[in-house]
PDB file of C-alpha atoms in Angstrom:
ATOM      1  CA  MET A   8     117.485 108.029  97.082  1.00 68.00           C
ATOM      2  CA  PRO A   9     114.090 106.362  97.728  1.00 78.00           C
ATOM      3  CA  THR A  10     111.753 108.336  99.952  1.00 83.00           C
ATOM      4  CA  ASN A  11     111.075 105.236 102.057  1.00 86.00           C
ATOM      5  CA  ALA A  12     114.558 105.748 103.535  1.00 88.00           C
ATOM      6  CA  PHE A  13     112.722 107.905 106.084  1.00 92.00           C
ATOM      7  CA  GLY A  14     111.174 104.658 107.285  1.00 93.00           C
ATOM      8  CA  ILE A  15     114.378 104.030 109.272  1.00 95.00           C
ATOM      9  CA  SER A  16     113.907 107.032 111.553  1.00 96.00           C
ATOM     10  CA  PHE A  17     110.158 106.318 111.657  1.00 96.00           C
ATOM     11  CA  GLY A  18     110.814 102.779 112.852  1.00 96.00           C
ATOM     12  CA  LEU A  19     113.247 104.012 115.498  1.00 97.00           C
ATOM     13  CA  CYS A  20     110.570 106.432 116.711  1.00 97.00           C
ATOM     14  CA  GLY A  21     108.311 103.418 117.154  1.00 96.00           C
ATOM     15  CA  LEU A  22     110.901 101.735 119.364  1.00 97.00           C
ATOM     16  CA  GLY A  23     111.364 105.010 121.239  1.00 96.00           C
ATOM     17  CA  GLY A  24     107.633 104.954 121.943  1.00 95.00           C
ATOM     18  CA  VAL A  25     107.894 101.414 123.322  1.00 96.00           C
ATOM     19  CA  CYS A  26     110.728 102.417 125.661  1.00 96.00           C
ATOM     20  CA  THR A  27     108.833 105.508 126.809  1.00 95.00           C
ATOM     21  CA  ARG A  28     105.683 103.512 127.592  1.00 94.00           C
ATOM     22  CA  ALA A  29     107.730 100.829 129.309  1.00 94.00           C
ATOM     23  CA  HIS A  30     109.369 103.520 131.451  1.00 94.00           C
ATOM     24  CA  GLU A  31     105.950 104.937 132.372  1.00 92.00           C
ATOM     25  CA  ALA A  32     104.929 101.429 133.431  1.00 88.00           C
ATOM     26  CA  GLY A  33     108.015 101.198 135.642  1.00 89.00           C
ATOM     27  CA  LEU A  34     109.672  98.486 133.551  1.00 91.00           C
ATOM     28  CA  VAL A  35     112.807 100.212 132.201  1.00 90.00           C
ATOM     29  CA  GLN A  36     114.975 103.210 132.982  1.00 93.00           C
ATOM     30  CA  GLY A  37     114.248 106.481 131.193  1.00 90.00           C
ATOM     31  CA  TRP A  38     117.720 106.682 129.641  1.00 93.00           C
ATOM     32  CA  LEU A  39     116.939 103.740 127.350  1.00 93.00           C
ATOM     33  CA  GLY A  40     114.195 105.687 125.626  1.00 92.00           C
ATOM     34  CA  ASP A  41     116.393 108.781 125.467  1.00 95.00           C
ATOM     35  CA  ILE A  42     119.057 106.849 123.561  1.00 96.00           C
ATOM     36  CA  VAL A  43     116.543 105.490 121.054  1.00 96.00           C
ATOM     37  CA  TRP A  44     114.974 108.916 120.498  1.00 97.00           C
ATOM     38  CA  LEU A  45     118.425 110.392 119.885  1.00 97.00           C
ATOM     39  CA  LEU A  46     119.146 107.628 117.373  1.00 97.00           C
ATOM     40  CA  ALA A  47     115.846 108.376 115.629  1.00 97.00           C
ATOM     41  CA  ALA A  48     116.694 112.081 115.443  1.00 97.00           C
ATOM     42  CA  ALA A  49     120.162 111.277 114.103  1.00 97.00           C
ATOM     43  CA  ALA A  50     118.760 108.880 111.481  1.00 96.00           C
ATOM     44  CA  TRP A  51     116.235 111.485 110.329  1.00 96.00           C
ATOM     45  CA  THR A  52     118.917 114.176 110.096  1.00 95.00           C
ATOM     46  CA  VAL A  53     121.296 111.934 108.155  1.00 93.00           C
ATOM     47  CA  THR A  54     118.519 110.919 105.757  1.00 90.00           C
ATOM     48  CA  VAL A  55     117.596 114.550 105.091  1.00 89.00           C
ATOM     49  CA  VAL A  56     121.233 115.477 104.466  1.00 88.00           C
ATOM     50  CA  VAL A  57     121.967 112.465 102.253  1.00 83.00           C
ATOM     51  CA  TYR A  58     118.717 112.861 100.339  1.00 78.00           C
ATOM     52  CA  GLY A  59     119.407 116.540  99.765  1.00 74.00           C
ATOM     53  CA  ALA A  60     122.954 115.815  98.645  1.00 72.00           C
ATOM     54  CA  ARG A  61     121.822 113.250  96.073  1.00 65.00           C
ATOM     55  CA  ILE A  62     119.176 115.299  94.278  1.00 61.00           C
ATOM     56  CA  GLU A  63     120.426 117.350  91.349  1.00 58.00           C
ATOM     57  CA  ALA A  64     117.595 119.842  91.023  1.00 53.00           C
ATOM     58  CA  TRP A  65     114.487 120.873  92.935  1.00 57.00           C
ATOM     59  CA  HIS A  66     112.204 119.591  90.193  1.00 59.00           C
ATOM     60  CA  LEU A  67     113.408 116.088  91.087  1.00 60.00           C
ATOM     61  CA  VAL A  68     112.052 116.598  94.600  1.00 64.00           C
ATOM     62  CA  ARG A  69     108.605 117.338  93.223  1.00 67.00           C
ATOM     63  CA  SER A  70     108.919 114.355  90.886  1.00 70.00           C
ATOM     64  CA  ALA A  71     109.766 112.051  93.791  1.00 70.00           C
ATOM     65  CA  VAL A  72     106.944 113.150  96.076  1.00 73.00           C
ATOM     66  CA  ALA A  73     104.422 113.087  93.218  1.00 71.00           C
ATOM     67  CA  ASP A  74     105.472 109.580  92.175  1.00 78.00           C
ATOM     68  CA  PRO A  75     102.561 107.141  92.745  1.00 79.00           C
ATOM     69  CA  VAL A  76     104.860 104.659  94.507  1.00 83.00           C
ATOM     70  CA  GLN A  77     107.395 106.844  96.345  1.00 85.00           C
ATOM     71  CA  GLY A  78     105.216 109.865  97.057  1.00 87.00           C
ATOM     72  CA  PRO A  79     103.337 108.630 100.145  1.00 92.00           C
ATOM     73  CA  PHE A  80     106.575 107.677 101.925  1.00 92.00           C
ATOM     74  CA  ALA A  81     107.846 111.253 101.595  1.00 91.00           C
ATOM     75  CA  SER A  82     105.309 112.185 104.280  1.00 93.00           C
ATOM     76  CA  LEU A  83     107.531 110.467 106.853  1.00 95.00           C
ATOM     77  CA  ALA A  84     110.024 113.313 106.439  1.00 93.00           C
ATOM     78  CA  VAL A  85     107.532 115.641 108.163  1.00 95.00           C
ATOM     79  CA  ILE A  86     105.736 113.099 110.388  1.00 97.00           C
ATOM     80  CA  VAL A  87     108.917 112.059 112.219  1.00 97.00           C
ATOM     81  CA  PRO A  88     109.564 115.601 113.555  1.00 97.00           C
ATOM     82  CA  MET A  89     106.133 115.531 115.211  1.00 97.00           C
ATOM     83  CA  LEU A  90     107.133 112.424 117.162  1.00 97.00           C
ATOM     84  CA  LEU A  91     110.530 113.881 118.001  1.00 97.00           C
ATOM     85  CA  GLY A  92     108.845 117.066 119.193  1.00 97.00           C
ATOM     86  CA  VAL A  93     106.669 115.176 121.675  1.00 97.00           C
ATOM     87  CA  ALA A  94     109.737 113.345 123.002  1.00 96.00           C
ATOM     88  CA  LEU A  95     111.698 116.596 123.257  1.00 96.00           C
ATOM     89  CA  ALA A  96     108.850 118.292 125.142  1.00 96.00           C
ATOM     90  CA  ARG A  97     109.500 116.021 128.115  1.00 93.00           C
ATOM     91  CA  TYR A  98     112.751 117.941 128.659  1.00 94.00           C
ATOM     92  CA  SER A  99     112.036 121.319 127.063  1.00 95.00           C
ATOM     93  CA  LEU A 100     108.365 122.096 126.620  1.00 95.00           C
ATOM     94  CA  ALA A 101     108.904 125.205 124.497  1.00 96.00           C
ATOM     95  CA  ALA A 102     111.352 123.512 122.109  1.00 96.00           C
ATOM     96  CA  GLY A 103     109.237 120.372 121.879  1.00 96.00           C
ATOM     97  CA  GLN A 104     106.080 122.380 121.190  1.00 96.00           C
ATOM     98  CA  ALA A 105     107.857 124.287 118.423  1.00 97.00           C
ATOM     99  CA  VAL A 106     109.180 121.141 116.706  1.00 97.00           C
ATOM    100  CA  PHE A 107     105.829 119.365 117.063  1.00 97.00           C
ATOM    101  CA  THR A 108     103.870 122.321 115.703  1.00 97.00           C
ATOM    102  CA  ALA A 109     106.174 122.658 112.693  1.00 97.00           C
ATOM    103  CA  GLY A 110     105.818 118.944 111.982  1.00 97.00           C
ATOM    104  CA  LEU A 111     102.043 119.082 112.335  1.00 97.00           C
ATOM    105  CA  VAL A 112     101.686 122.045 109.962  1.00 97.00           C
ATOM    106  CA  LEU A 113     103.944 120.389 107.387  1.00 96.00           C
ATOM    107  CA  THR A 114     102.138 117.053 107.780  1.00 96.00           C
ATOM    108  CA  VAL A 115      98.720 118.571 107.154  1.00 96.00           C
ATOM    109  CA  GLY A 116     100.083 120.684 104.308  1.00 95.00           C
ATOM    110  CA  PHE A 117     101.791 117.750 102.625  1.00 94.00           C
ATOM    111  CA  GLY A 118      98.765 115.502 103.140  1.00 94.00           C
ATOM    112  CA  SER A 119      96.515 118.078 101.483  1.00 93.00           C
ATOM    113  CA  TRP A 120      98.919 118.627  98.598  1.00 90.00           C
ATOM    114  CA  ILE A 121      99.491 114.974  97.809  1.00 90.00           C
ATOM    115  CA  THR A 122      95.771 114.181  98.062  1.00 91.00           C
ATOM    116  CA  ALA A 123      95.161 116.888  95.474  1.00 89.00           C
ATOM    117  CA  GLN A 124      97.803 115.249  93.274  1.00 86.00           C
ATOM    118  CA  TRP A 125      96.065 111.885  93.548  1.00 86.00           C
ATOM    119  CA  ILE A 126      92.741 113.448  92.602  1.00 86.00           C
ATOM    120  CA  SER A 127      94.054 115.497  89.694  1.00 84.00           C
ATOM    121  CA  THR A 128      96.205 112.739  88.178  1.00 80.00           C
ATOM    122  CA  LYS A 129      93.679 109.904  88.649  1.00 75.00           C
ATOM    123  CA  ILE A 130      95.946 107.271  90.199  1.00 77.00           C
ATOM    124  CA  VAL A 131      95.633 103.821  88.610  1.00 80.00           C
ATOM    125  CA  VAL A 132      94.164 101.391  91.142  1.00 84.00           C
ATOM    126  CA  THR A 133      96.994  98.894  90.716  1.00 83.00           C
ATOM    127  CA  ARG A 134      99.515 101.567  91.786  1.00 85.00           C
ATOM    128  CA  LEU A 135      97.871 101.863  95.197  1.00 89.00           C
ATOM    129  CA  HIS A 136      99.634 100.290  98.181  1.00 92.00           C
ATOM    130  CA  PRO A 137      99.244 100.457 101.996  1.00 94.00           C
ATOM    131  CA  GLY A 138     101.691 103.363 102.154  1.00 93.00           C
ATOM    132  CA  TYR A 139      98.892 105.605 100.884  1.00 94.00           C
ATOM    133  CA  SER A 140      97.534 105.722 104.429  1.00 95.00           C
ATOM    134  CA  LEU A 141     100.707 107.357 105.765  1.00 95.00           C
ATOM    135  CA  PRO A 142     100.329 111.049 104.770  1.00 95.00           C
ATOM    136  CA  THR A 143      96.844 111.690 106.167  1.00 96.00           C
ATOM    137  CA  VAL A 144      95.652 108.674 108.204  1.00 97.00           C
ATOM    138  CA  THR A 145      98.832 107.910 110.141  1.00 97.00           C
ATOM    139  CA  GLY A 146      99.938 111.541 110.130  1.00 97.00           C
ATOM    140  CA  GLY A 147      96.569 112.775 111.387  1.00 97.00           C
ATOM    141  CA  LEU A 148      96.216 110.176 114.138  1.00 97.00           C
ATOM    142  CA  LEU A 149      99.781 110.723 115.349  1.00 97.00           C
ATOM    143  CA  ALA A 150      99.089 114.461 115.405  1.00 97.00           C
ATOM    144  CA  ALA A 151      96.010 113.766 117.541  1.00 97.00           C
ATOM    145  CA  ALA A 152      98.017 111.697 120.032  1.00 97.00           C
ATOM    146  CA  GLY A 153     100.804 114.261 120.184  1.00 97.00           C
ATOM    147  CA  SER A 154      98.377 117.146 120.650  1.00 97.00           C
ATOM    148  CA  ALA A 155      96.708 115.347 123.538  1.00 96.00           C
ATOM    149  CA  GLU A 156     100.029 114.518 125.164  1.00 95.00           C
ATOM    150  CA  LEU A 157     101.087 118.161 124.969  1.00 96.00           C
ATOM    151  CA  GLY A 158      97.795 119.318 126.509  1.00 94.00           C
ATOM    152  CA  HIS A 159      96.023 120.641 123.389  1.00 96.00           C
ATOM    153  CA  ARG A 160      92.743 118.761 123.803  1.00 94.00           C
ATOM    154  CA  THR A 161      90.685 120.626 121.184  1.00 96.00           C
ATOM    155  CA  LEU A 162      93.454 120.255 118.608  1.00 97.00           C
ATOM    156  CA  ALA A 163      93.660 116.563 119.506  1.00 97.00           C
ATOM    157  CA  TYR A 164      89.958 116.082 118.695  1.00 97.00           C
ATOM    158  CA  LEU A 165      90.381 118.084 115.481  1.00 97.00           C
ATOM    159  CA  MET A 166      93.261 115.908 114.280  1.00 97.00           C
ATOM    160  CA  LEU A 167      91.478 112.751 115.425  1.00 96.00           C
ATOM    161  CA  GLY A 168      88.582 113.655 113.142  1.00 96.00           C
ATOM    162  CA  TYR A 169      90.995 114.483 110.330  1.00 96.00           C
ATOM    163  CA  GLY A 170      92.827 111.167 110.608  1.00 96.00           C
ATOM    164  CA  ALA A 171      89.713 109.057 111.180  1.00 96.00           C
ATOM    165  CA  LEU A 172      87.871 110.521 108.179  1.00 95.00           C
ATOM    166  CA  CYS A 173      90.887 109.948 105.944  1.00 95.00           C
ATOM    167  CA  TRP A 174      91.043 106.367 107.265  1.00 96.00           C
ATOM    168  CA  VAL A 175      87.402 105.855 106.279  1.00 95.00           C
ATOM    169  CA  MET A 176      88.111 107.185 102.789  1.00 93.00           C
ATOM    170  CA  ILE A 177      91.518 105.692 102.004  1.00 93.00           C
ATOM    171  CA  GLY A 178      91.392 102.410 103.934  1.00 93.00           C
ATOM    172  CA  PRO A 179      88.673 100.746 101.815  1.00 93.00           C
ATOM    173  CA  MET A 180      90.360 101.805  98.555  1.00 92.00           C
ATOM    174  CA  VAL A 181      93.664 100.233  99.561  1.00 93.00           C
ATOM    175  CA  LEU A 182      91.995  97.074 100.880  1.00 92.00           C
ATOM    176  CA  SER A 183      89.961  96.751  97.683  1.00 92.00           C
ATOM    177  CA  ARG A 184      93.153  97.039  95.632  1.00 92.00           C
ATOM    178  CA  LEU A 185      94.844  94.348  97.739  1.00 92.00           C
ATOM    179  CA  VAL A 186      91.909  91.933  97.580  1.00 91.00           C
ATOM    180  CA  ALA A 187      90.472  92.411  94.102  1.00 89.00           C
ATOM    181  CA  HIS A 188      93.554  93.121  91.999  1.00 90.00           C
ATOM    182  CA  PRO A 189      96.872  91.387  91.206  1.00 88.00           C
ATOM    183  CA  PRO A 190      99.328  91.041  94.115  1.00 88.00           C
ATOM    184  CA  LEU A 191     101.736  93.826  94.924  1.00 89.00           C
ATOM    185  CA  PRO A 192     105.188  93.661  93.307  1.00 88.00           C
ATOM    186  CA  ASN A 193     107.691  91.835  95.532  1.00 87.00           C
ATOM    187  CA  ALA A 194     109.474  95.076  96.389  1.00 85.00           C
ATOM    188  CA  LEU A 195     106.248  96.467  97.863  1.00 88.00           C
ATOM    189  CA  LEU A 196     105.093  93.347  99.723  1.00 91.00           C
ATOM    190  CA  PRO A 197     106.622  94.539 103.028  1.00 92.00           C
ATOM    191  CA  THR A 198     104.298  97.558 102.902  1.00 92.00           C
ATOM    192  CA  LEU A 199     101.498  95.166 103.854  1.00 94.00           C
ATOM    193  CA  ALA A 200     102.784  95.654 107.412  1.00 94.00           C
ATOM    194  CA  ILE A 201     101.460  99.232 107.219  1.00 95.00           C
ATOM    195  CA  GLU A 202      97.908  97.827 107.288  1.00 94.00           C
ATOM    196  CA  LEU A 203      98.479  97.310 111.021  1.00 95.00           C
ATOM    197  CA  THR A 204      99.421 100.949 111.593  1.00 96.00           C
ATOM    198  CA  PRO A 205      96.016 102.757 111.493  1.00 96.00           C
ATOM    199  CA  PRO A 206      94.303 100.711 114.250  1.00 96.00           C
ATOM    200  CA  VAL A 207      97.307 100.742 116.590  1.00 96.00           C
ATOM    201  CA  VAL A 208      97.951 104.457 116.071  1.00 97.00           C
ATOM    202  CA  ALA A 209      94.237 105.180 116.534  1.00 97.00           C
ATOM    203  CA  GLY A 210      94.218 103.064 119.696  1.00 96.00           C
ATOM    204  CA  ASN A 211      97.198 104.941 121.115  1.00 96.00           C
ATOM    205  CA  ALA A 212      95.662 108.294 120.148  1.00 96.00           C
ATOM    206  CA  TRP A 213      92.319 107.602 121.789  1.00 96.00           C
ATOM    207  CA  LEU A 214      93.938 106.178 124.925  1.00 95.00           C
ATOM    208  CA  THR A 215      95.943 109.402 125.250  1.00 95.00           C
ATOM    209  CA  ILE A 216      92.975 111.683 124.553  1.00 96.00           C
ATOM    210  CA  ASN A 217      90.816 109.692 126.991  1.00 94.00           C
ATOM    211  CA  GLY A 218      93.298 110.143 129.829  1.00 91.00           C
ATOM    212  CA  GLY A 219      94.581 106.578 129.755  1.00 90.00           C
ATOM    213  CA  ARG A 220      91.123 105.108 130.399  1.00 92.00           C
ATOM    214  CA  VAL A 221      89.889 102.074 128.466  1.00 93.00           C
ATOM    215  CA  ASP A 222      86.324 102.438 127.180  1.00 94.00           C
ATOM    216  CA  ALA A 223      84.194 100.717 124.545  1.00 94.00           C
ATOM    217  CA  LEU A 224      85.840 102.593 121.662  1.00 95.00           C
ATOM    218  CA  GLU A 225      89.307 101.649 122.882  1.00 94.00           C
ATOM    219  CA  VAL A 226      88.343  97.989 123.166  1.00 94.00           C
ATOM    220  CA  GLY A 227      86.930  98.121 119.637  1.00 95.00           C
ATOM    221  CA  LEU A 228      90.159  99.596 118.292  1.00 95.00           C
ATOM    222  CA  MET A 229      92.123  96.935 120.153  1.00 93.00           C
ATOM    223  CA  GLY A 230      89.949  94.296 118.483  1.00 94.00           C
ATOM    224  CA  HIS A 231      90.728  95.753 115.060  1.00 94.00           C
ATOM    225  CA  ALA A 232      94.425  95.880 115.914  1.00 94.00           C
ATOM    226  CA  MET A 233      94.344  92.258 117.094  1.00 94.00           C
ATOM    227  CA  PHE A 234      92.697  91.177 113.835  1.00 95.00           C
ATOM    228  CA  MET A 235      95.274  92.998 111.720  1.00 94.00           C
ATOM    229  CA  MET A 236      98.098  91.478 113.781  1.00 94.00           C
ATOM    230  CA  LEU A 237      96.718  87.999 113.099  1.00 95.00           C
ATOM    231  CA  VAL A 238      96.593  88.906 109.409  1.00 94.00           C
ATOM    232  CA  GLN A 239     100.277  89.832 109.652  1.00 93.00           C
ATOM    233  CA  VAL A 240     101.039  86.395 111.084  1.00 93.00           C
ATOM    234  CA  ALA A 241      99.142  84.761 108.230  1.00 94.00           C
ATOM    235  CA  LEU A 242     101.161  86.847 105.747  1.00 92.00           C
ATOM    236  CA  LEU A 243     104.527  85.535 106.967  1.00 90.00           C
ATOM    237  CA  PRO A 244     104.891  83.129 104.005  1.00 89.00           C
ATOM    238  CA  THR A 245     104.294  86.089 101.674  1.00 88.00           C
ATOM    239  CA  PHE A 246     106.887  88.237 103.421  1.00 89.00           C
ATOM    240  CA  ARG A 247     109.489  85.476 103.046  1.00 85.00           C
ATOM    241  CA  LYS A 248     109.331  85.857  99.261  1.00 81.00           C
ATOM    242  CA  THR A 249     111.006  89.249  99.351  1.00 85.00           C
ATOM    243  CA  SER A 250     114.683  90.161  99.401  1.00 85.00           C
ATOM    244  CA  PHE A 251     115.681  92.757 101.992  1.00 88.00           C
ATOM    245  CA  GLY A 252     115.382  96.425 101.140  1.00 85.00           C
ATOM    246  CA  LEU A 253     114.403  99.750 102.659  1.00 88.00           C
ATOM    247  CA  SER A 254     110.741  98.818 102.320  1.00 88.00           C
ATOM    248  CA  HIS A 255     111.218  96.287 105.127  1.00 92.00           C
ATOM    249  CA  TRP A 256     111.359  99.178 107.594  1.00 93.00           C
ATOM    250  CA  ALA A 257     107.582  99.232 107.181  1.00 92.00           C
ATOM    251  CA  PHE A 258     107.637  96.504 109.827  1.00 94.00           C
ATOM    252  CA  GLY A 259     109.503  98.747 112.256  1.00 94.00           C
ATOM    253  CA  PHE A 260     106.949 101.376 113.221  1.00 95.00           C
ATOM    254  CA  SER A 261     103.896  99.148 112.740  1.00 95.00           C
ATOM    255  CA  TYR A 262     105.062  96.349 114.989  1.00 96.00           C
ATOM    256  CA  THR A 263     106.735  98.464 117.669  1.00 96.00           C
ATOM    257  CA  THR A 264     103.697 100.741 117.965  1.00 96.00           C
ATOM    258  CA  ALA A 265     101.505  97.673 118.349  1.00 96.00           C
ATOM    259  CA  ALA A 266     103.789  96.603 121.207  1.00 96.00           C
ATOM    260  CA  ALA A 267     103.517 100.061 122.806  1.00 95.00           C
ATOM    261  CA  LEU A 268      99.719  99.889 122.611  1.00 95.00           C
ATOM    262  CA  GLY A 269      99.754  96.453 124.214  1.00 94.00           C
ATOM    263  CA  ILE A 270     101.897  97.726 127.102  1.00 94.00           C
ATOM    264  CA  ARG A 271      99.601 100.709 127.673  1.00 93.00           C
ATOM    265  CA  TYR A 272      96.443  98.622 127.458  1.00 92.00           C
ATOM    266  CA  MET A 273      97.644  96.043 129.964  1.00 91.00           C
ATOM    267  CA  ALA A 274      98.757  98.772 132.371  1.00 89.00           C
ATOM    268  CA  ALA A 275      95.382 100.518 132.131  1.00 89.00           C
ATOM    269  CA  GLU A 276      93.415  97.298 132.619  1.00 86.00           C
ATOM    270  CA  THR A 277      95.787  95.791 135.231  1.00 78.00           C
ATOM    271  CA  VAL A 278      95.922  92.519 133.279  1.00 80.00           C
ATOM    272  CA  ALA A 279      97.170  89.488 135.202  1.00 81.00           C
ATOM    273  CA  HIS A 280     100.873  88.779 134.598  1.00 87.00           C
ATOM    274  CA  ARG A 281     101.026  92.063 132.679  1.00 87.00           C
ATOM    275  CA  GLN A 282     104.669  92.583 133.621  1.00 90.00           C
ATOM    276  CA  ALA A 283     105.716  89.315 131.996  1.00 92.00           C
ATOM    277  CA  PHE A 284     103.608  89.992 128.904  1.00 93.00           C
ATOM    278  CA  SER A 285     104.954  93.534 128.700  1.00 93.00           C
ATOM    279  CA  TRP A 286     108.527  92.263 128.779  1.00 95.00           C
ATOM    280  CA  LEU A 287     107.683  89.903 125.924  1.00 95.00           C
ATOM    281  CA  LEU A 288     106.412  92.862 123.902  1.00 95.00           C
ATOM    282  CA  ILE A 289     109.466  94.962 124.774  1.00 96.00           C
ATOM    283  CA  GLY A 290     111.797  92.123 123.782  1.00 96.00           C
ATOM    284  CA  ALA A 291     109.930  91.558 120.520  1.00 95.00           C
ATOM    285  CA  ALA A 292     110.077  95.276 119.648  1.00 96.00           C
ATOM    286  CA  ILE A 293     113.810  95.480 120.366  1.00 96.00           C
ATOM    287  CA  ALA A 294     114.494  92.274 118.435  1.00 96.00           C
ATOM    288  CA  CYS A 295     112.482  93.470 115.424  1.00 95.00           C
ATOM    289  CA  THR A 296     114.308  96.809 115.287  1.00 96.00           C
ATOM    290  CA  ALA A 297     117.724  95.239 115.910  1.00 96.00           C
ATOM    291  CA  LEU A 298     117.160  92.765 113.075  1.00 95.00           C
ATOM    292  CA  LEU A 299     116.138  95.550 110.702  1.00 95.00           C
ATOM    293  CA  ALA A 300     119.179  97.609 111.712  1.00 95.00           C
ATOM    294  CA  ALA A 301     121.539  94.653 111.251  1.00 95.00           C
ATOM    295  CA  ARG A 302     120.106  93.765 107.832  1.00 93.00           C
ATOM    296  CA  THR A 303     120.267  97.416 106.778  1.00 92.00           C
ATOM    297  CA  THR A 304     123.919  97.701 107.816  1.00 92.00           C
ATOM    298  CA  LEU A 305     124.793  94.496 105.980  1.00 92.00           C
ATOM    299  CA  ALA A 306     122.987  95.605 102.822  1.00 87.00           C
ATOM    300  CA  LEU A 307     124.664  99.009 102.985  1.00 87.00           C
ATOM    301  CA  VAL A 308     128.109  97.419 103.319  1.00 87.00           C
ATOM    302  CA  ASN A 309     127.357  95.066 100.414  1.00 85.00           C
ATOM    303  CA  GLY A 310     126.058  97.936  98.271  1.00 78.00           C
ATOM    304  CA  THR A 311     122.599  96.416  97.854  1.00 75.00           C
ATOM    305  CA  LEU A 312     120.552  98.763 100.051  1.00 74.00           C
ATOM    306  CA  LEU A 313     120.071 101.614  97.590  1.00 70.00           C
ATOM    307  CA  PRO A 314     119.113 101.215  93.921  1.00 60.00           C
ATOM    308  CA  ARG A 315     121.889 101.889  91.464  1.00 58.00           C
ATOM    309  CA  SER A 316     121.755 105.021  89.387  1.00 49.00           C
ATOM    310  CA  PRO A 317     121.140 104.596  85.619  1.00 41.00           C
ATOM    311  CA  GLY A 318     124.825 105.196  84.949  1.00 40.00           C
ATOM    312  CA  HIS A 319     125.877 102.057  86.839  1.00 38.00           C
ATOM    313  CA  SER A 320     125.724  98.530  85.519  1.00 32.00           C
TER     314      SER A 320
END
């Protein structure tokens, strides 16, 4: 069971964020976001249960998370609960705080552990991929945004520094691997979508910490996000080379979170025709997630979604 299966619930969390921001902007009813968040929680729970049922011994868990390809995606198993905790806190602050805190502690713990593994095992440069930013960069910045939303301002700044510093360290290494070394294997090409995640997550985090106000730093992060989105457009011919698999859920969270940031930015800046543009972003986010869900269902029915075990031909 590949660890990137947690990308499904992660992508649904991204769509949940879009619906929540759209509701705050007065564009959709709150129940739409509630449904998506429930689907994300259900997908995460099912993945945990199925993953646990398929492993034969605990040493295989350690082997999976320490794997240079699969390891970084295992962080989503503990990052998703942070997002679910923030959503839950809108209805039950105590329960949401508890889930968020547990997710944050596990995220920081896993990020520290896997970074130590990378250092001690000397990862080969060609094994690097954009997913390496997930455990600490994405996890840290999402923790910062969640902390700010739950009213923990000092913790938000702490996690912002954690995520930003990891971004400074890991980002250039991944970009250098992508630019100066042979292309990623086809199965990992969809992970290029994750390159969009750090700037959009950082933009959302800072906008939350800054009380929804747009300042020079926010505009700079938006500029970085815009550049990476244009890079994604230029990569479309590359993405078309790949056959569908779980790795395609890398598009889910990256693109939907970019849409959520766009909705928040336009609301904060009172951009002309922002309602029409916001609806375009909402429609694009829903269409992206619906397409991923449909392709996943089809692949699951056809038996092509999960890799076959060695005992099968």
